[in-house]
PDB file of C-alpha atoms in Angstrom:
ATOM      1  CA  UNK A   1     281.197   0.506 266.343  1.00  0.00           C
ATOM      2  CA  UNK A   2     278.850  -1.442 263.897  1.00  0.00           C
ATOM      3  CA  UNK A   3     275.458   0.063 262.818  1.00  0.00           C
ATOM      4  CA  UNK A   4     273.912  -3.357 264.344  1.00  0.00           C
ATOM      5  CA  UNK A   5     275.314  -1.894 267.987  1.00  0.00           C
ATOM      6  CA  UNK A   6     273.395   1.391 267.701  1.00  0.00           C
ATOM      7  CA  UNK A   7     270.278   1.995 269.724  1.00  0.00           C
ATOM      8  CA  UNK A   8     266.936   1.574 267.484  1.00  0.00           C
ATOM      9  CA  UNK A   9     266.463   5.294 268.223  1.00  0.00           C
ATOM     10  CA  UNK A  10     269.620   6.779 266.748  1.00  0.00           C
ATOM     11  CA  UNK A  11     269.489   4.328 263.494  1.00  0.00           C
ATOM     12  CA  UNK A  12     265.686   5.485 263.093  1.00  0.00           C
ATOM     13  CA  UNK A  13     266.567   9.246 262.979  1.00  0.00           C
ATOM     14  CA  UNK A  14     269.713   8.405 260.580  1.00  0.00           C
ATOM     15  CA  UNK A  15     267.244   6.328 258.047  1.00  0.00           C
ATOM     16  CA  UNK A  16     264.180   8.504 258.416  1.00  0.00           C
ATOM     17  CA  UNK A  17     262.749  10.074 255.662  1.00  0.00           C
ATOM     18  CA  UNK A  18     264.129  13.251 254.450  1.00  0.00           C
ATOM     19  CA  UNK A  19     262.232  16.342 253.623  1.00  0.00           C
ATOM     20  CA  UNK A  20     260.653  17.582 250.561  1.00  0.00           C
ATOM     21  CA  UNK A  21     262.899  20.024 249.643  1.00  0.00           C
ATOM     22  CA  UNK A  22     266.394  19.692 247.838  1.00  0.00           C
ATOM     23  CA  UNK A  23     266.181  15.852 248.367  1.00  0.00           C
ATOM     24  CA  UNK A  24     269.470  15.469 246.768  1.00  0.00           C
ATOM     25  CA  UNK A  25     271.267  17.777 249.359  1.00  0.00           C
ATOM     26  CA  UNK A  26     269.158  16.758 252.231  1.00  0.00           C
ATOM     27  CA  UNK A  27     270.304  13.086 251.749  1.00  0.00           C
ATOM     28  CA  UNK A  28     273.814  14.014 251.221  1.00  0.00           C
ATOM     29  CA  UNK A  29     273.750  16.261 254.472  1.00  0.00           C
ATOM     30  CA  UNK A  30     271.989  13.535 256.673  1.00  0.00           C
ATOM     31  CA  UNK A  31     274.435  10.548 255.789  1.00  0.00           C
ATOM     32  CA  UNK A  32     277.352  12.855 255.974  1.00  0.00           C
ATOM     33  CA  UNK A  33     276.435  14.262 259.518  1.00  0.00           C
ATOM     34  CA  UNK A  34     275.969  10.499 260.454  1.00  0.00           C
ATOM     35  CA  UNK A  35     279.453   9.875 259.332  1.00  0.00           C
ATOM     36  CA  UNK A  36     280.977  12.626 260.764  1.00  0.00           C
ATOM     37  CA  UNK A  37     279.328  11.575 264.147  1.00  0.00           C
ATOM     38  CA  UNK A  38     280.323   8.178 263.919  1.00  0.00           C
ATOM     39  CA  UNK A  39     276.645   7.328 263.815  1.00  0.00           C
ATOM     40  CA  UNK A  40     277.914   5.069 260.536  1.00  0.00           C
ATOM     41  CA  UNK A  41     281.362   3.557 261.381  1.00  0.00           C
ATOM     42  CA  UNK A  42     284.444   3.362 259.224  1.00  0.00           C
ATOM     43  CA  UNK A  43     284.088   0.379 256.481  1.00  0.00           C
ATOM     44  CA  UNK A  44     280.205   0.029 257.470  1.00  0.00           C
ATOM     45  CA  UNK A  45     278.088  -1.154 254.355  1.00  0.00           C
ATOM     46  CA  UNK A  46     275.306   0.825 253.725  1.00  0.00           C
ATOM     47  CA  UNK A  47     271.796  -0.682 253.064  1.00  0.00           C
ATOM     48  CA  UNK A  48     271.164  -1.473 249.124  1.00  0.00           C
ATOM     49  CA  UNK A  49     270.531   1.178 247.078  1.00  0.00           C
ATOM     50  CA  UNK A  50     266.442   0.308 246.594  1.00  0.00           C
ATOM     51  CA  UNK A  51     266.235  -0.187 250.583  1.00  0.00           C
ATOM     52  CA  UNK A  52     267.957   2.730 251.374  1.00  0.00           C
ATOM     53  CA  UNK A  53     266.015   4.942 248.769  1.00  0.00           C
ATOM     54  CA  UNK A  54     262.657   3.324 250.142  1.00  0.00           C
ATOM     55  CA  UNK A  55     263.659   4.037 253.965  1.00  0.00           C
ATOM     56  CA  UNK A  56     264.569   7.717 253.092  1.00  0.00           C
ATOM     57  CA  UNK A  57     261.629   8.314 250.823  1.00  0.00           C
ATOM     58  CA  UNK A  58     263.472   9.362 247.976  1.00  0.00           C
ATOM     59  CA  UNK A  59     264.036   7.906 244.441  1.00  0.00           C
ATOM     60  CA  UNK A  60     266.589   5.457 243.679  1.00  0.00           C
ATOM     61  CA  UNK A  61     267.953   8.415 241.215  1.00  0.00           C
ATOM     62  CA  UNK A  62     268.208  10.828 244.165  1.00  0.00           C
ATOM     63  CA  UNK A  63     270.030   8.415 246.027  1.00  0.00           C
ATOM     64  CA  UNK A  64     272.547   7.709 243.230  1.00  0.00           C
ATOM     65  CA  UNK A  65     272.928  11.478 242.851  1.00  0.00           C
ATOM     66  CA  UNK A  66     273.511  11.686 246.583  1.00  0.00           C
ATOM     67  CA  UNK A  67     276.117   8.952 246.988  1.00  0.00           C
ATOM     68  CA  UNK A  68     277.951  10.235 243.874  1.00  0.00           C
ATOM     69  CA  UNK A  69     278.163  13.297 246.034  1.00  0.00           C
ATOM     70  CA  UNK A  70     279.481  11.674 249.139  1.00  0.00           C
ATOM     71  CA  UNK A  71     282.075   9.718 247.202  1.00  0.00           C
ATOM     72  CA  UNK A  72     283.366  13.174 245.787  1.00  0.00           C
ATOM     73  CA  UNK A  73     283.788  14.188 249.276  1.00  0.00           C
ATOM     74  CA  UNK A  74     285.598  11.217 250.404  1.00  0.00           C
ATOM     75  CA  UNK A  75     282.991   9.777 252.657  1.00  0.00           C
ATOM     76  CA  UNK A  76     281.704   6.618 250.529  1.00  0.00           C
ATOM     77  CA  UNK A  77     283.565   4.425 248.424  1.00  0.00           C
ATOM     78  CA  UNK A  78     281.415   2.053 245.998  1.00  0.00           C
ATOM     79  CA  UNK A  79     282.525  -1.516 244.928  1.00  0.00           C
ATOM     80  CA  UNK A  80     281.436  -3.298 242.134  1.00  0.00           C
ATOM     81  CA  UNK A  81     280.914  -7.119 241.643  1.00  0.00           C
ATOM     82  CA  UNK A  82     280.204  -9.659 244.285  1.00  0.00           C
ATOM     83  CA  UNK A  83     280.139  -8.460 247.732  1.00  0.00           C
ATOM     84  CA  UNK A  84     279.982  -4.989 246.671  1.00  0.00           C
ATOM     85  CA  UNK A  85     278.188  -2.036 247.559  1.00  0.00           C
ATOM     86  CA  UNK A  86     278.781   1.112 249.395  1.00  0.00           C
ATOM     87  CA  UNK A  87     280.652   1.692 252.398  1.00  0.00           C
ATOM     88  CA  UNK A  88     281.434   4.131 254.814  1.00  0.00           C
ATOM     89  CA  UNK A  89     284.749   5.887 254.550  1.00  0.00           C
ATOM     90  CA  UNK A  90     285.144   7.675 258.083  1.00  0.00           C
ATOM     91  CA  UNK A  91     287.205  10.935 257.803  1.00  0.00           C
ATOM     92  CA  UNK A  92     290.344  11.002 259.743  1.00  0.00           C
ATOM     93  CA  UNK A  93     289.799  14.122 261.411  1.00  0.00           C
ATOM     94  CA  UNK A  94     287.458  17.115 260.593  1.00  0.00           C
ATOM     95  CA  UNK A  95     288.650  19.446 258.439  1.00  0.00           C
ATOM     96  CA  UNK A  96     291.059  21.235 260.954  1.00  0.00           C
ATOM     97  CA  UNK A  97     292.797  23.647 258.417  1.00  0.00           C
ATOM     98  CA  UNK A  98     289.420  25.102 258.158  1.00  0.00           C
ATOM     99  CA  UNK A  99     288.215  24.978 262.136  1.00  0.00           C
ATOM    100  CA  UNK A 100     289.615  28.378 262.879  1.00  0.00           C
ATOM    101  CA  UNK A 101     288.173  30.071 260.071  1.00  0.00           C
ATOM    102  CA  UNK A 102     284.497  28.464 260.618  1.00  0.00           C
ATOM    103  CA  UNK A 103     284.753  29.648 264.236  1.00  0.00           C
ATOM    104  CA  UNK A 104     285.804  32.801 263.381  1.00  0.00           C
ATOM    105  CA  UNK A 105     282.426  33.250 261.454  1.00  0.00           C
ATOM    106  CA  UNK A 106     280.350  32.728 264.507  1.00  0.00           C
ATOM    107  CA  UNK A 107     280.158  35.671 266.818  1.00  0.00           C
ATOM    108  CA  UNK A 108     280.091  35.382 270.581  1.00  0.00           C
ATOM    109  CA  UNK A 109     276.379  36.552 270.392  1.00  0.00           C
ATOM    110  CA  UNK A 110     275.519  33.454 268.023  1.00  0.00           C
ATOM    111  CA  UNK A 111     277.449  31.041 270.043  1.00  0.00           C
ATOM    112  CA  UNK A 112     275.450  32.043 273.581  1.00  0.00           C
ATOM    113  CA  UNK A 113     272.170  31.621 271.620  1.00  0.00           C
ATOM    114  CA  UNK A 114     273.094  28.439 270.330  1.00  0.00           C
ATOM    115  CA  UNK A 115     274.027  27.245 273.805  1.00  0.00           C
ATOM    116  CA  UNK A 116     270.720  28.222 275.234  1.00  0.00           C
ATOM    117  CA  UNK A 117     269.000  26.437 272.759  1.00  0.00           C
ATOM    118  CA  UNK A 118     271.197  23.175 272.551  1.00  0.00           C
ATOM    119  CA  UNK A 119     271.023  23.103 276.233  1.00  0.00           C
ATOM    120  CA  UNK A 120     267.374  23.205 275.965  1.00  0.00           C
ATOM    121  CA  UNK A 121     267.214  20.232 273.822  1.00  0.00           C
ATOM    122  CA  UNK A 122     269.535  18.043 275.389  1.00  0.00           C
ATOM    123  CA  UNK A 123     268.060  18.919 279.162  1.00  0.00           C
ATOM    124  CA  UNK A 124     264.841  17.637 277.736  1.00  0.00           C
ATOM    125  CA  UNK A 125     266.601  14.607 275.752  1.00  0.00           C
ATOM    126  CA  UNK A 126     268.016  13.698 279.225  1.00  0.00           C
ATOM    127  CA  UNK A 127     264.587  13.881 281.560  1.00  0.00           C
ATOM    128  CA  UNK A 128     262.958  12.146 279.204  1.00  0.00           C
ATOM    129  CA  UNK A 129     265.383   9.472 278.943  1.00  0.00           C
ATOM    130  CA  UNK A 130     265.493   9.261 282.866  1.00  0.00           C
ATOM    131  CA  UNK A 131     261.453   8.742 282.923  1.00  0.00           C
ATOM    132  CA  UNK A 132     261.277   6.348 280.017  1.00  0.00           C
ATOM    133  CA  UNK A 133     264.252   4.338 279.196  1.00  0.00           C
ATOM    134  CA  UNK A 134     265.508   1.183 280.988  1.00  0.00           C
ATOM    135  CA  UNK A 135     269.070   0.327 282.583  1.00  0.00           C
ATOM    136  CA  UNK A 136     269.685  -2.078 279.677  1.00  0.00           C
ATOM    137  CA  UNK A 137     268.894   0.719 277.135  1.00  0.00           C
ATOM    138  CA  UNK A 138     272.015   2.708 278.069  1.00  0.00           C
ATOM    139  CA  UNK A 139     274.281   0.134 276.749  1.00  0.00           C
ATOM    140  CA  UNK A 140     275.629   2.372 273.804  1.00  0.00           C
ATOM    141  CA  UNK A 141     275.857   5.308 275.821  1.00  0.00           C
ATOM    142  CA  UNK A 142     278.279   3.488 278.109  1.00  0.00           C
ATOM    143  CA  UNK A 143     280.382   2.338 275.081  1.00  0.00           C
ATOM    144  CA  UNK A 144     280.630   5.602 273.501  1.00  0.00           C
ATOM    145  CA  UNK A 145     281.624   6.967 276.554  1.00  0.00           C
ATOM    146  CA  UNK A 146     284.242   4.314 277.304  1.00  0.00           C
ATOM    147  CA  UNK A 147     285.719   4.854 273.446  1.00  0.00           C
ATOM    148  CA  UNK A 148     285.417   8.746 274.255  1.00  0.00           C
ATOM    149  CA  UNK A 149     287.521   8.079 277.402  1.00  0.00           C
ATOM    150  CA  UNK A 150     289.965   6.109 275.271  1.00  0.00           C
ATOM    151  CA  UNK A 151     290.290   8.827 272.347  1.00  0.00           C
ATOM    152  CA  UNK A 152     293.523  10.324 272.037  1.00  0.00           C
ATOM    153  CA  UNK A 153     292.960  12.987 269.205  1.00  0.00           C
ATOM    154  CA  UNK A 154     290.351  15.909 269.768  1.00  0.00           C
ATOM    155  CA  UNK A 155     289.134  15.269 266.433  1.00  0.00           C
ATOM    156  CA  UNK A 156     287.873  11.666 267.580  1.00  0.00           C
ATOM    157  CA  UNK A 157     286.701  13.026 270.659  1.00  0.00           C
ATOM    158  CA  UNK A 158     284.861  15.509 268.965  1.00  0.00           C
ATOM    159  CA  UNK A 159     282.915  12.840 267.044  1.00  0.00           C
ATOM    160  CA  UNK A 160     282.233  10.527 269.849  1.00  0.00           C
ATOM    161  CA  UNK A 161     281.054  13.543 272.024  1.00  0.00           C
ATOM    162  CA  UNK A 162     278.689  14.265 269.351  1.00  0.00           C
ATOM    163  CA  UNK A 163     277.594  10.819 269.106  1.00  0.00           C
ATOM    164  CA  UNK A 164     276.922  10.589 273.177  1.00  0.00           C
ATOM    165  CA  UNK A 165     274.435  13.794 272.429  1.00  0.00           C
ATOM    166  CA  UNK A 166     272.511  11.760 269.643  1.00  0.00           C
ATOM    167  CA  UNK A 167     272.251   8.401 271.448  1.00  0.00           C
ATOM    168  CA  UNK A 168     270.926  10.343 274.580  1.00  0.00           C
ATOM    169  CA  UNK A 169     268.387  11.819 272.371  1.00  0.00           C
ATOM    170  CA  UNK A 170     267.546   8.235 270.946  1.00  0.00           C
ATOM    171  CA  UNK A 171     267.406   7.072 274.754  1.00  0.00           C
ATOM    172  CA  UNK A 172     264.747   9.602 275.173  1.00  0.00           C
ATOM    173  CA  UNK A 173     262.387   7.973 272.630  1.00  0.00           C
ATOM    174  CA  UNK A 174     261.701  10.852 270.692  1.00  0.00           C
ATOM    175  CA  UNK A 175     262.306  11.052 267.057  1.00  0.00           C
ATOM    176  CA  UNK A 176     262.157  14.825 266.758  1.00  0.00           C
ATOM    177  CA  UNK A 177     264.803  15.363 269.663  1.00  0.00           C
ATOM    178  CA  UNK A 178     267.223  12.850 267.918  1.00  0.00           C
ATOM    179  CA  UNK A 179     267.033  14.717 264.600  1.00  0.00           C
ATOM    180  CA  UNK A 180     267.126  18.091 266.358  1.00  0.00           C
ATOM    181  CA  UNK A 181     270.128  16.853 267.939  1.00  0.00           C
ATOM    182  CA  UNK A 182     271.872  15.229 265.155  1.00  0.00           C
ATOM    183  CA  UNK A 183     270.955  18.915 262.870  1.00  0.00           C
ATOM    184  CA  UNK A 184     272.794  20.787 265.663  1.00  0.00           C
ATOM    185  CA  UNK A 185     275.721  18.566 265.834  1.00  0.00           C
ATOM    186  CA  UNK A 186     275.860  19.268 261.727  1.00  0.00           C
ATOM    187  CA  UNK A 187     275.970  22.875 262.704  1.00  0.00           C
ATOM    188  CA  UNK A 188     278.637  23.098 265.035  1.00  0.00           C
ATOM    189  CA  UNK A 189     279.801  19.476 266.000  1.00  0.00           C
ATOM    190  CA  UNK A 190     283.244  19.627 264.385  1.00  0.00           C
ATOM    191  CA  UNK A 191     284.030  22.992 266.216  1.00  0.00           C
ATOM    192  CA  UNK A 192     283.361  21.272 269.581  1.00  0.00           C
ATOM    193  CA  UNK A 193     286.542  19.354 268.965  1.00  0.00           C
ATOM    194  CA  UNK A 194     288.758  22.398 269.429  1.00  0.00           C
ATOM    195  CA  UNK A 195     286.921  22.456 273.123  1.00  0.00           C
ATOM    196  CA  UNK A 196     288.155  18.951 273.914  1.00  0.00           C
ATOM    197  CA  UNK A 197     291.758  19.164 272.791  1.00  0.00           C
ATOM    198  CA  UNK A 198     292.912  19.633 276.666  1.00  0.00           C
ATOM    199  CA  UNK A 199     293.150  16.291 278.864  1.00  0.00           C
ATOM    200  CA  UNK A 200     291.316  18.362 281.381  1.00  0.00           C
ATOM    201  CA  UNK A 201     288.297  18.917 279.208  1.00  0.00           C
ATOM    202  CA  UNK A 202     288.244  15.211 278.554  1.00  0.00           C
ATOM    203  CA  UNK A 203     288.499  14.300 282.302  1.00  0.00           C
ATOM    204  CA  UNK A 204     285.668  16.813 282.699  1.00  0.00           C
ATOM    205  CA  UNK A 205     283.286  15.420 280.299  1.00  0.00           C
ATOM    206  CA  UNK A 206     283.884  11.925 281.456  1.00  0.00           C
ATOM    207  CA  UNK A 207     283.055  12.868 284.841  1.00  0.00           C
ATOM    208  CA  UNK A 208     280.167  14.675 284.109  1.00  0.00           C
ATOM    209  CA  UNK A 209     278.797  11.739 281.526  1.00  0.00           C
ATOM    210  CA  UNK A 210     279.182   9.074 284.499  1.00  0.00           C
ATOM    211  CA  UNK A 211     276.992  11.403 286.569  1.00  0.00           C
ATOM    212  CA  UNK A 212     274.315  11.978 284.009  1.00  0.00           C
ATOM    213  CA  UNK A 213     274.309   8.318 282.926  1.00  0.00           C
ATOM    214  CA  UNK A 214     274.116   7.473 286.888  1.00  0.00           C
ATOM    215  CA  UNK A 215     270.936   9.961 286.949  1.00  0.00           C
ATOM    216  CA  UNK A 216     269.078   8.262 283.750  1.00  0.00           C
ATOM    217  CA  UNK A 217     269.752   4.955 285.162  1.00  0.00           C
ATOM    218  CA  UNK A 218     268.324   6.072 288.469  1.00  0.00           C
ATOM    219  CA  UNK A 219     265.401   7.656 287.061  1.00  0.00           C
ATOM    220  CA  UNK A 220     266.538  11.330 288.569  1.00  0.00           C
ATOM    221  CA  UNK A 221     264.798  13.179 285.573  1.00  0.00           C
ATOM    222  CA  UNK A 222     265.366  16.842 287.342  1.00  0.00           C
ATOM    223  CA  UNK A 223     269.086  15.875 287.792  1.00  0.00           C
ATOM    224  CA  UNK A 224     269.762  14.313 284.368  1.00  0.00           C
ATOM    225  CA  UNK A 225     268.318  17.255 282.823  1.00  0.00           C
ATOM    226  CA  UNK A 226     270.455  19.911 284.904  1.00  0.00           C
ATOM    227  CA  UNK A 227     273.687  17.677 284.341  1.00  0.00           C
ATOM    228  CA  UNK A 228     272.900  17.566 280.524  1.00  0.00           C
ATOM    229  CA  UNK A 229     272.297  21.507 280.154  1.00  0.00           C
ATOM    230  CA  UNK A 230     275.608  21.999 282.155  1.00  0.00           C
ATOM    231  CA  UNK A 231     277.623  19.492 280.107  1.00  0.00           C
ATOM    232  CA  UNK A 232     276.442  21.710 276.689  1.00  0.00           C
ATOM    233  CA  UNK A 233     277.245  24.931 278.604  1.00  0.00           C
ATOM    234  CA  UNK A 234     280.629  23.909 279.681  1.00  0.00           C
ATOM    235  CA  UNK A 235     281.399  22.798 275.940  1.00  0.00           C
ATOM    236  CA  UNK A 236     280.495  26.177 274.636  1.00  0.00           C
ATOM    237  CA  UNK A 237     281.794  28.364 277.141  1.00  0.00           C
ATOM    238  CA  UNK A 238     285.113  26.849 276.168  1.00  0.00           C
ATOM    239  CA  UNK A 239     284.387  27.377 272.258  1.00  0.00           C
ATOM    240  CA  UNK A 240     283.363  30.826 273.430  1.00  0.00           C
ATOM    241  CA  UNK A 241     286.834  31.459 275.228  1.00  0.00           C
ATOM    242  CA  UNK A 242     288.519  30.131 272.003  1.00  0.00           C
ATOM    243  CA  UNK A 243     286.443  32.329 269.991  1.00  0.00           C
ATOM    244  CA  UNK A 244     287.149  35.144 271.806  1.00  0.00           C
ATOM    245  CA  UNK A 245     291.055  34.426 271.741  1.00  0.00           C
ATOM    246  CA  UNK A 246     290.723  34.123 267.882  1.00  0.00           C
ATOM    247  CA  UNK A 247     288.991  37.821 267.824  1.00  0.00           C
ATOM    248  CA  UNK A 248     291.834  38.948 269.809  1.00  0.00           C
TER     249      UNK A 248
END
């Protein structure tokens, strides 16, 4: 998916000004999250340094430090000369060797608390999307759902799954909800691929998202909210089950 194919709301959230504290780290997190979620596609050229610094509300010095850190992480490649610039290098998969250890760092109580918060955010976003969006605005979500269904690897499924959440928040026309979805994905998104490894999980997610998109398209706000909350709780219950297995 190219940047030009993303909804304006999702792009606005990716390139919105970062906060005032620890700006280099904030820029690195913002762009790394967008790459991990697939909001910025592999091989995509980032805006020029001056433009990107302006859009993120940071100095060019801060931006260059952030790009250097992203290069060290293997998420950005910089080319010199004509046709050069900074290009996205999407990871083949999350750091799978560390995912089990990362999951073990979460208690089941913390996962359930996050599930409550995430369900509230996703449910509100879906309700507002059903009230505010036009059917043609759902094209990015439909494309992402088709990509999710075709994804063969859990890592790819996890990235597209996170993108579906962000794009729905963007369809709600709420910058704050979109940023909060991106923050949640940064916190837990890489682990979600662990809950999407089985084919039955993929099929269940596809069916649920199809129903959710129909509800949003039909303007059924309460059904959309209920389905969005359910998709979060289903994924998190699978993840909690895996966490209990790790503990066992």
